Coordinates of C-alpha atoms and ligand atoms in Angstrom, one line a residue:
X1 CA 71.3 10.9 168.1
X2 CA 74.6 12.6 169.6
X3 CA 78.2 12.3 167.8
X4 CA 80.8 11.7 170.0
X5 CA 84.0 12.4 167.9
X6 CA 87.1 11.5 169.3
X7 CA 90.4 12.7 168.2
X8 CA 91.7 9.3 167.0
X9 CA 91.2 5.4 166.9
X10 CA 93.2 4.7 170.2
X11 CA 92.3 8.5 172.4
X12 CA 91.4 6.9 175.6
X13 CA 91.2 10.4 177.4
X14 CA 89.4 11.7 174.4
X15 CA 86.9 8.8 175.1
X16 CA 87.1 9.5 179.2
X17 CA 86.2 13.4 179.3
X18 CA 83.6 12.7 176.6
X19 CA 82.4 9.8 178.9
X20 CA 82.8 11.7 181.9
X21 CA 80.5 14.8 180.7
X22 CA 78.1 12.5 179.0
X23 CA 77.5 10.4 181.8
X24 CA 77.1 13.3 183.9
X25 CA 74.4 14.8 181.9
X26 CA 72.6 11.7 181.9
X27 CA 73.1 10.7 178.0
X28 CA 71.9 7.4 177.5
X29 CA 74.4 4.9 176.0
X30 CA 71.6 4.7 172.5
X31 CA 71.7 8.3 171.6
X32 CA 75.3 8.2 171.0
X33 CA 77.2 7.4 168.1
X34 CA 80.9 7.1 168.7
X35 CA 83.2 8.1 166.1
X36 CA 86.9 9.3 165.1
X37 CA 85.8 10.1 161.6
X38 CA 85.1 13.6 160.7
X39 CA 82.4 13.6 157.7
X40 CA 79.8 12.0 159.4
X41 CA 76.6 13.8 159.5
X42 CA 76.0 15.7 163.0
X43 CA 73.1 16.8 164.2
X44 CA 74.3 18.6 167.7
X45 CA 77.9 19.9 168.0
X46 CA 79.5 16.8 168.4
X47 CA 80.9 16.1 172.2
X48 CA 84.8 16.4 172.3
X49 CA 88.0 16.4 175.1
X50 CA 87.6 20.1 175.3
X51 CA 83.6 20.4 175.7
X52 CA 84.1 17.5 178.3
X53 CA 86.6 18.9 180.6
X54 CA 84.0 20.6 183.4
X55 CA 82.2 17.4 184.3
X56 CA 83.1 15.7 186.8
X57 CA 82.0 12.1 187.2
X58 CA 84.4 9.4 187.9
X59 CA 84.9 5.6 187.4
X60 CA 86.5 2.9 189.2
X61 CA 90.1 2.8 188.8
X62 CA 89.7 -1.1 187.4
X63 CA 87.3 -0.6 184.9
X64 CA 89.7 2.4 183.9
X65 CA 92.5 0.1 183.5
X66 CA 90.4 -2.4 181.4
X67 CA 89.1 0.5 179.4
X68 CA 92.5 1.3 178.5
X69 CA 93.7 -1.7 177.0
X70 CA 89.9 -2.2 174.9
X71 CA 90.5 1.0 173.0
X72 CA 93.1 -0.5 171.3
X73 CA 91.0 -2.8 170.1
X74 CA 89.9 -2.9 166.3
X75 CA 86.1 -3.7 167.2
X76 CA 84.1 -0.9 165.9
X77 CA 81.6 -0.9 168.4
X78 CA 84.8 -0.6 171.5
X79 CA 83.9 3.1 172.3
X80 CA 80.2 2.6 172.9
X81 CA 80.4 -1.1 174.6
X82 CA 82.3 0.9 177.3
X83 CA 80.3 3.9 177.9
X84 CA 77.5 1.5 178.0
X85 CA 79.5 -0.6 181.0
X86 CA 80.3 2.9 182.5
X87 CA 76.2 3.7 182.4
X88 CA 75.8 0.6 183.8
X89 CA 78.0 0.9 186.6
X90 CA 76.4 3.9 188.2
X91 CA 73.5 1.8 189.3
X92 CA 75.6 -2.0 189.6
X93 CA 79.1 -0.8 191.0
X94 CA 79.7 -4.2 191.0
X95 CA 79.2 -5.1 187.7
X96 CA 83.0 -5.5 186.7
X97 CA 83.6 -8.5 189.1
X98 CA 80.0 -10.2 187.4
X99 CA 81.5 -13.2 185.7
X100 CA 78.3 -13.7 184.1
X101 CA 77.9 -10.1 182.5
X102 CA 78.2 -10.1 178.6
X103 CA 79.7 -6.8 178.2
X104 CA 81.9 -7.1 181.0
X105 CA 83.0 -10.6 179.4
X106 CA 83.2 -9.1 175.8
X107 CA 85.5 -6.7 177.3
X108 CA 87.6 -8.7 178.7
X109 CA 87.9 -10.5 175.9
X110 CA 89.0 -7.4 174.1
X111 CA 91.5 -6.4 176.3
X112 CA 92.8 -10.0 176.3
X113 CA 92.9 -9.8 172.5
X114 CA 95.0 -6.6 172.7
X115 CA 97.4 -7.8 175.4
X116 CA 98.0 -10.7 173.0
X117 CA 98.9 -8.6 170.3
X118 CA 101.4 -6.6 172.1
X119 CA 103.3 -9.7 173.2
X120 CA 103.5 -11.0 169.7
X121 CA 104.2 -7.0 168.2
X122 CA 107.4 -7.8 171.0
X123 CA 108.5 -11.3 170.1
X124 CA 108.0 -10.9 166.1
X125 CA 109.2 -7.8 165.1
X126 CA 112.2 -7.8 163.1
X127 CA 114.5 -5.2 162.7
X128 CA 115.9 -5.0 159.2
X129 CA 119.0 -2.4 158.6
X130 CA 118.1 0.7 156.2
X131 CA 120.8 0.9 153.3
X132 CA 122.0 4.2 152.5
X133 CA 120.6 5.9 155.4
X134 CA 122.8 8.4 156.6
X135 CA 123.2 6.9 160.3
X136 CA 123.1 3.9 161.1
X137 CA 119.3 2.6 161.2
X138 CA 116.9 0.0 161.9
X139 CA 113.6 -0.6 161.0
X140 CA 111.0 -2.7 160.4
X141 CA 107.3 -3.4 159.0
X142 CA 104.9 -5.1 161.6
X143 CA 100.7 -6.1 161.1
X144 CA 99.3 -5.8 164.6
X145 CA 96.1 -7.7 165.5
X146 CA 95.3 -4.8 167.0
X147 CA 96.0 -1.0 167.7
X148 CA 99.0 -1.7 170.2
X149 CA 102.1 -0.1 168.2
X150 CA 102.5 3.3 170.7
X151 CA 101.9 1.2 173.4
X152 CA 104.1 -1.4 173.2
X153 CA 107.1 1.4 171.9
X154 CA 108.3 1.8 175.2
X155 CA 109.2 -1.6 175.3
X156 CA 111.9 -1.4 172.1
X157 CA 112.8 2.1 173.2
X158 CA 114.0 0.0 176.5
X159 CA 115.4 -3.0 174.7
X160 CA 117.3 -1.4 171.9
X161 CA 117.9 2.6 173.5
X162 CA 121.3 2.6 171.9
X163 CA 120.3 2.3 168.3
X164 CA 118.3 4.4 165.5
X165 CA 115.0 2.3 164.5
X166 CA 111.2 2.6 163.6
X167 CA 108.7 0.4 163.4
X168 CA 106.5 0.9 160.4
X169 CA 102.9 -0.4 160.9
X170 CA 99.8 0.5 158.8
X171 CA 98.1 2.5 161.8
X172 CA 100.8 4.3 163.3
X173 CA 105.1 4.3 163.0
X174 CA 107.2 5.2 165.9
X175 CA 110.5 6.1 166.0
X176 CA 113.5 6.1 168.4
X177 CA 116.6 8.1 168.0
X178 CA 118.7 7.0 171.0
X179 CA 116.6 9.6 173.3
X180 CA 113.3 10.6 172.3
X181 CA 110.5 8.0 171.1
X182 CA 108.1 10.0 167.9
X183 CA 104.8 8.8 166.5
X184 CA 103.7 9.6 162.7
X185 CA 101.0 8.6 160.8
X186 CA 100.7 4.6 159.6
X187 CA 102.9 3.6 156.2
X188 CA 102.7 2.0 153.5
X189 CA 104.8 -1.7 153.2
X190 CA 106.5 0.1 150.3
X191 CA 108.3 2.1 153.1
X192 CA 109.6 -1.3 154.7
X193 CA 113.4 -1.5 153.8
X194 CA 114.7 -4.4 152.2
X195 CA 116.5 -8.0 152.8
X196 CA 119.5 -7.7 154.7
X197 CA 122.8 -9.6 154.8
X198 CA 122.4 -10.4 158.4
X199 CA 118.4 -12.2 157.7
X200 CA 120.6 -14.0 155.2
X201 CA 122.4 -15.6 157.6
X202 CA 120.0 -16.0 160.1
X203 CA 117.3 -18.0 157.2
X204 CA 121.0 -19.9 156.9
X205 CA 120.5 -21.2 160.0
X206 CA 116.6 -21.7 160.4
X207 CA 117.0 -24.1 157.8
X208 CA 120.1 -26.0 159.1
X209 CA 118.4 -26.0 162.5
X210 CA 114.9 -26.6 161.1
X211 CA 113.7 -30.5 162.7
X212 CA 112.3 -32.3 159.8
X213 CA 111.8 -35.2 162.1
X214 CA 109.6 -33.1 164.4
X215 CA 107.5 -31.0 161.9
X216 CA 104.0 -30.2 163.9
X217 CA 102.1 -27.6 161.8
X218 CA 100.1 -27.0 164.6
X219 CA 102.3 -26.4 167.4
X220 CA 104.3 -24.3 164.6
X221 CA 101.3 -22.0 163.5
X222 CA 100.5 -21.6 167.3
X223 CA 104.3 -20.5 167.9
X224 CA 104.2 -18.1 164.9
X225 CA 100.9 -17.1 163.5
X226 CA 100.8 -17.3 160.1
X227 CA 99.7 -13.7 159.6
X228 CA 102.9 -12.9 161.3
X229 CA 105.2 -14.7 158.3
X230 CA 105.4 -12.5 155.7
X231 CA 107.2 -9.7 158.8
X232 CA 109.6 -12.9 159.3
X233 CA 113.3 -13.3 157.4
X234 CA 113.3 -16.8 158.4
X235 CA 109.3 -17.5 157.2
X236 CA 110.3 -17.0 153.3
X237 CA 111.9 -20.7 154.1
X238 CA 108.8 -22.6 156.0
X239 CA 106.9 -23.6 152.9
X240 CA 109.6 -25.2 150.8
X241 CA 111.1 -26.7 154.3
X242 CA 107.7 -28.0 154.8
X243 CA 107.3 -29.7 151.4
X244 CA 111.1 -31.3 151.9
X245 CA 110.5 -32.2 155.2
X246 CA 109.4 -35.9 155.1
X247 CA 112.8 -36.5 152.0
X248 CA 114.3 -34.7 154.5
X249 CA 114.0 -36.8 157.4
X250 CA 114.3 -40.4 155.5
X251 CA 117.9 -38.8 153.9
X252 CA 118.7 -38.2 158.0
X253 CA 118.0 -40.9 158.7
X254 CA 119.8 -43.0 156.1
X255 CA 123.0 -41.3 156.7
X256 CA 125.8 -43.3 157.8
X257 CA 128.1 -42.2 160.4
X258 CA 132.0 -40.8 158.5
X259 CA 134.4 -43.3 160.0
X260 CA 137.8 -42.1 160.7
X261 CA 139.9 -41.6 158.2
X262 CA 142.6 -44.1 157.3
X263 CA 145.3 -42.0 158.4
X264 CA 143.6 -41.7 162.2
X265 CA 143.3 -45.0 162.3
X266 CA 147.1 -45.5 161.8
X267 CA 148.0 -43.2 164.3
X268 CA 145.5 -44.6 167.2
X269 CA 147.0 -47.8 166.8
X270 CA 149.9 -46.4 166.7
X271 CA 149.2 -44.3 169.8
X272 CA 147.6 -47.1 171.8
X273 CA 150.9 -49.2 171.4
X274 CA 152.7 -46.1 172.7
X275 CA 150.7 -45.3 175.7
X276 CA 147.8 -46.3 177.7
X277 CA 144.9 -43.6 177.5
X278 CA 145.5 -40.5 179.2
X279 CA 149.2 -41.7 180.3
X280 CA 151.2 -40.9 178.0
X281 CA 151.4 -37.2 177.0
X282 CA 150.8 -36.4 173.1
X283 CA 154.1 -35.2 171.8
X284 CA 152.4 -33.6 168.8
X285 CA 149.1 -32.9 167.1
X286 CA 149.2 -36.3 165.3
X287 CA 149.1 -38.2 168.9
X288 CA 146.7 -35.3 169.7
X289 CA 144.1 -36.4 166.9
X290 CA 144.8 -40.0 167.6
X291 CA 144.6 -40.1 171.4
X292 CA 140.6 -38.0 171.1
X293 CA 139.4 -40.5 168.6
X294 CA 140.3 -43.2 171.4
X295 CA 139.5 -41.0 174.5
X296 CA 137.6 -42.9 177.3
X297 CA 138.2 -40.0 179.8
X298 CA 134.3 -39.6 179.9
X299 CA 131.6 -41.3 178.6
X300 CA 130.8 -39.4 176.1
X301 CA 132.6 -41.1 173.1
X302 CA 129.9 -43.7 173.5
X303 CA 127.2 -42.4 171.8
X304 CA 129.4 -40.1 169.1
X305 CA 130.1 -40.9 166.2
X306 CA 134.0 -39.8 166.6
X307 CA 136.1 -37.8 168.8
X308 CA 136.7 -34.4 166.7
X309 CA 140.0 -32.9 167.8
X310 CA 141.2 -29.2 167.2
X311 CA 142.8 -28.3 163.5
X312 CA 144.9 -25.8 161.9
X313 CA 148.6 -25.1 161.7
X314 CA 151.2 -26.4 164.4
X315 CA 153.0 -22.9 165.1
X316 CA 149.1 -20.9 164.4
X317 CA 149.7 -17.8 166.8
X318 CA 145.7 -17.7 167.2
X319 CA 143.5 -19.9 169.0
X320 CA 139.9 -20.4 168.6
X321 CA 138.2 -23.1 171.4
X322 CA 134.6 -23.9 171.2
X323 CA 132.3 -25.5 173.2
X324 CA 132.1 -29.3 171.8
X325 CA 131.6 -30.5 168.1
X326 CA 127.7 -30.2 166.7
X327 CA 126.0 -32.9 165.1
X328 CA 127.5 -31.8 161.7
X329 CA 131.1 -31.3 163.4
X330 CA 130.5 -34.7 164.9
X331 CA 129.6 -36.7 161.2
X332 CA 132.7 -34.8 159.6
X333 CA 135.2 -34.9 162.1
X334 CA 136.2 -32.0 161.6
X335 CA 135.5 -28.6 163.9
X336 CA 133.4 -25.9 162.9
X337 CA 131.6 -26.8 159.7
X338 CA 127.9 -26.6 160.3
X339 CA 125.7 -23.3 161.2
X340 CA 127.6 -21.9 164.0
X341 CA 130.2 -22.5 161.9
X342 CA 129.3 -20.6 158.9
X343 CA 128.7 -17.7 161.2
X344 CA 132.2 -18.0 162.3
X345 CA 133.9 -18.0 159.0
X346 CA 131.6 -15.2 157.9
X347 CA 133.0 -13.1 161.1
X348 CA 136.3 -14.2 161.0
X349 CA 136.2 -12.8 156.9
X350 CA 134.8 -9.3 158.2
X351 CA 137.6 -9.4 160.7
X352 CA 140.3 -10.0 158.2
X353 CA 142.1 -13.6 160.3
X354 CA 142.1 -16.0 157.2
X355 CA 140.8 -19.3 158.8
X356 CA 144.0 -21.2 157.2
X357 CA 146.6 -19.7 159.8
X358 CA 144.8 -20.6 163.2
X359 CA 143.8 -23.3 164.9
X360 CA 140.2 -24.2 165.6
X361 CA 139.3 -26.4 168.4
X362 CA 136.8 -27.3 171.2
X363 CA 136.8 -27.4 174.9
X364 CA 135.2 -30.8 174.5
X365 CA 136.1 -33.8 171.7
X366 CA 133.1 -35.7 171.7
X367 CA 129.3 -34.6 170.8
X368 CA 127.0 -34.5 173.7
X369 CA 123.3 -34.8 172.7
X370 CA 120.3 -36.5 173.4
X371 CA 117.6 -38.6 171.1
X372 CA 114.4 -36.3 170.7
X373 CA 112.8 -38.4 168.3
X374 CA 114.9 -39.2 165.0
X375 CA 117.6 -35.5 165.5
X376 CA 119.9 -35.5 167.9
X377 CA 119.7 -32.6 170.3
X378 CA 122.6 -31.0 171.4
X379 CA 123.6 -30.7 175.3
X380 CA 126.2 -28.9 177.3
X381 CA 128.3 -30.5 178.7
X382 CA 129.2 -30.9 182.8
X383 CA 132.0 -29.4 184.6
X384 CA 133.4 -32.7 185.2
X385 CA 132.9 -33.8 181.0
X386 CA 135.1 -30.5 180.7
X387 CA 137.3 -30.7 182.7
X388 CA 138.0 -34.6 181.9
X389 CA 138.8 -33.1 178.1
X390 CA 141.1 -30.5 179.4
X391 CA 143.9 -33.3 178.6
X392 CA 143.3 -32.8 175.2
X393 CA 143.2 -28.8 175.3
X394 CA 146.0 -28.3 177.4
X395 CA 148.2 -30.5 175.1
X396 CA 146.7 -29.1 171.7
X397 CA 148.0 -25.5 173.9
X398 CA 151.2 -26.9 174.9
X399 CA 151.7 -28.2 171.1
X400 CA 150.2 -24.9 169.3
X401 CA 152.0 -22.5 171.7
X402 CA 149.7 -19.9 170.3
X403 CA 150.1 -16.0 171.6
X404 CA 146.3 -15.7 171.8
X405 CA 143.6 -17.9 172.5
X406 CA 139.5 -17.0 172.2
X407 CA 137.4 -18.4 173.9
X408 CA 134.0 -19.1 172.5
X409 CA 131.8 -19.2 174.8
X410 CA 131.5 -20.4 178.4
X411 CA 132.4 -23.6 178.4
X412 CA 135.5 -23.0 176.3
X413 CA 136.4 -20.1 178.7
X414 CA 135.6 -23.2 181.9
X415 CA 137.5 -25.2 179.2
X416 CA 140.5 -23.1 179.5
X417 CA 140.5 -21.3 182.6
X418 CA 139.4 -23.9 184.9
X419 CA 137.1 -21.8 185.9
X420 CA 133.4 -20.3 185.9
X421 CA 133.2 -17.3 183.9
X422 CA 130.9 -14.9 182.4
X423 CA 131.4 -14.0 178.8
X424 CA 129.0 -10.8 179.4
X425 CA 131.5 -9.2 182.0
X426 CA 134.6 -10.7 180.3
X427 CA 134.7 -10.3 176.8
X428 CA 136.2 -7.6 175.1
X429 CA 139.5 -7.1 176.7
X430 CA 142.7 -9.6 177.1
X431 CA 142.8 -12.0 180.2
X432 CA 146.7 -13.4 181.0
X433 CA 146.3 -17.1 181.2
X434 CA 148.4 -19.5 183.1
X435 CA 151.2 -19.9 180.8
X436 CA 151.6 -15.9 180.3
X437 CA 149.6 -15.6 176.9
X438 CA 146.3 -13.8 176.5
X439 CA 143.0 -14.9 176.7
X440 CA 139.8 -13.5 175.1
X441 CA 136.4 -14.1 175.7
X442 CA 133.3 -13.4 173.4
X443 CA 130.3 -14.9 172.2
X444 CA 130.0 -18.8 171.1
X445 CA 128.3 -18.8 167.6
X446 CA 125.4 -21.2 168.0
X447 CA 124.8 -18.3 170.8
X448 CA 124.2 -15.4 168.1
X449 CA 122.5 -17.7 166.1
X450 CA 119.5 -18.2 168.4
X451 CA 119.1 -14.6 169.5
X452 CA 115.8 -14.2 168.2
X453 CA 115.5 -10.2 167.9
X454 CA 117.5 -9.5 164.4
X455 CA 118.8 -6.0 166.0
X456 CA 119.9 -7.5 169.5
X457 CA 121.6 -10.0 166.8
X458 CA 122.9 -8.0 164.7
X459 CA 124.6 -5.5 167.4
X460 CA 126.1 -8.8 169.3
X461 CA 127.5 -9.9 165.9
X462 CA 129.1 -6.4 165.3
X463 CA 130.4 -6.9 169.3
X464 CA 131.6 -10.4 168.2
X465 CA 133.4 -9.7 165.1
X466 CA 135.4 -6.8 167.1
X467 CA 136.4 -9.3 169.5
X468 CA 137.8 -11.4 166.3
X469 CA 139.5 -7.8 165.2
X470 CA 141.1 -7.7 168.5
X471 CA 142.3 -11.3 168.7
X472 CA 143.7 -10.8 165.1
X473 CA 146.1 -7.6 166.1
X474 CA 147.0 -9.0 169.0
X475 CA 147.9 -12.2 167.6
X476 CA 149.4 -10.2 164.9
X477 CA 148.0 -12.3 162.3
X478 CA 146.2 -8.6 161.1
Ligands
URA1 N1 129.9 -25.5 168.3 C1 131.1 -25.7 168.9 O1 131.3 -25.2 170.0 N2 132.1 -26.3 168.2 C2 131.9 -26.8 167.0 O2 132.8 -27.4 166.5 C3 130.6 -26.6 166.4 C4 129.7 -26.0 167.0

């Protein structure tokens, strides 16, 4: 028996050369042992890179390419299954199209296994911020299936380039530092860095969003492996959501719609005496509130509970229009109070505007949603819904006369602007609206919410509170 000791668990060109030279000299595939461990016993010097480099057989580029992905494998056996496909080769070239071949499928399988891994290292890794680290840094403890953590690097060196993280897994951890990517040995999950405030919010809203009424283990477990949980902020919640699910979805559905209140009431009768809908023009936000919970400018009062006008002080110098009440916005009445808008207090806090002195409305009154079994799924609005609710904006504008208005979002920006606009390219700097006061646009909400990378959220909520900064000074509410 030969040892063939390679230099680690995932050195494909170790494995080539050594392959290469081995295959050359005519070494059949059962006197090898295959190894990356360095006590085992040896009877010849073991084969490495460097004894390898002279010969010169060669493979098909294909079978290279699978090879590639099946070191990465955890299979013990990996390294010898594919010096045995290589020994094959020589005499059946076309052994890697054979549908039928066992190795050949068993590879394949491999490599599939891997590639599966590396899309769920992409999709569940979650950065978590490191307290007390000198510069500001991410990082975050992952379980691959399989060996794919230095290859998949590249990928978050791409989609995050402009931060400090690492990725912590027990094989290997990799590091970026906003130019060059570095591997070091795996960690222990002692090393992974706490809870932050950020996954606080973000379980906040798993919850809130979290379908009772739809609960399939199955679908969920497919979505996120279990094994993947315990990396997830949001998975600390799925076992106690689970168990309240079914209460849960009878308390849903036994929930009566909030009527308006008394004082509404009044003042739509009051305002249907004075004008017919959409005729006369609200003279102040009383008419305002009264005309939206009457509004048939669309059809969209018919299946909300209540129109939800804007609220806040008359004279507020600040602004805030969102896209169209939620379903929690739309039982309350009021604007604002459900996830998206817990996320909005929280940023409007960091920014120092106290909620009290502006005014919070939306570029649409009514809810929009559809029935998907007993929740009510939101929907955004058309062009034509919007711009039939404009009424309603331009007089809460016209009332509030406020120096700056933000626009949450697309459809508040369409909302206000009467026009298409893309909060990307826009936000961050003033826009002069029609009647000469400035416009901002940034990021609706519900939007940061559902960003599923906790870094990409977590730099977009930094972006987003800014934008709340700004709007404050140049308000001068800060
Ligand atoms: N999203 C909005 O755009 N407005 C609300 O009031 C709530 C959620």
């Amino acid at each position: 028996m030969r040892v063939v000791r390679l230099a680690s668990e995932i050195d494909f060109e170790g494995w080539r050369k050594a392959a290469r030279a081995l295959r050359a000299a005519g070494a059949p595939p059962d006197t090898l042992i295959w190894t990356v461990e360095r006590d085992l016993f040896e009877q010849d010097a073991p084969i490495t890179a460097a004894t390898a480099a002279t010969a010169t057989f060669t493979a098909p580029a294909g079978f290279l390419n699978l090879a590639r992905q099946v070191v990465l494998n955890r299979s013990s056996d990996r390294f010898a299954l594919l010096y045995r496909i290589l020994w094959r080769l020589e005499r059946d070239p076309r052994l890697i199209d054979n549908p039928a071949d066992q190795d050949m499928a068993r590879a394949r399988d491999m490599a599939k296994a891997v590639s599966r891994a590396a899309h769920k290292m992409k999709a569940f890794v979650r950065f978590r911020l490191v307290e007390g680290a000198e510069r500001e840094t991410y990082a975050a403890w992952f379980e691959p299936a399989h060996r794919v953590t230095e290859a998949t690097a590249p990928f978050f060196a791409r989609r995050f380039s402009n931060m400090d993280w690492t990725i912590l897994t027990p094989d290997a951890c990799v590091a970026w530092d906003g130019e060059r990517l570095t591997v070091s040995e795996g960690a222990d999950p002692a090393d992974a860095p706490s809870e932050d405030a950020q996954e606080e919010l973000w379980r906040t809203y798993y919850a809130s969003i979290f379908n009772p009424a739809r609960l399939n283990l199955r679908q969920m477990r497919q979505e996120m492996p279990k094994r993947y949980w315990r990396n997830l902020p949001e998975a600390s919640l799925i076992p106690g959501l689970i168990e309240a699910a079914q209460n849960r979805a009878a308390a849903m559905v036994a929930t009566p719609p909030r009527p308006p209140s008394d004082r509404v009431l009044k003042a739509a009768q009051r305002h249907a005496r004075d004008a017919s809908f959409g005729a006369g023009v609200p003279s102040n936000l009383e008419a305002v509130q009264a005309g939206v919970s009457l509004c048939r400018r669309c059809d969209l009062w018919r299946d909300a509970t209540q129109g939800v006008p804007g609220e806040g002080p008359q004279n507020a110098p600040l602004m805030f229009v969102g896209e169209q009440p939620g379903d929690q916005e739309d039982l309350a009445g009021r604007p604002f109070v459900g996830p998206a808008g817990e996320l909005f207090d929280a940023a409007l806090a960091e920014a120092g505007v106290p909620r009290g002195r502006v005014y919070v409305t939306n570029a649409v009154k009514h809810f929009k949603h559809e029935p998907r079994g007993k929740r009510r799924l939101h929907k955004t609005p058309t062009q034509a819904e919007v711009s039939a609710c404009r009424w309603w904006l331009d007089a809460e504008r016209r009332l509030v006369r406020p120096r700056v208005t933000v626009m949450l979002g697309a459809t508040a920006a369409l909302g206000v602007m009467g026009r298409p606009t893309r909060v990307l390219e826009s936000r961050g700097r003033p826009h002069a609206l029609s009647d000469q006061s400035q416009g901002l646009v940034t990021f609706h909400p519900a939007y940061l919410l559902r960003l599923p990378d906790a870094a990409e959220r977590a730099s977009a909520y930094r972006a987003f509170v800014e934008d709340l900064r700004l709007a404050g000074r140049l308000s001068g509410l800060v």
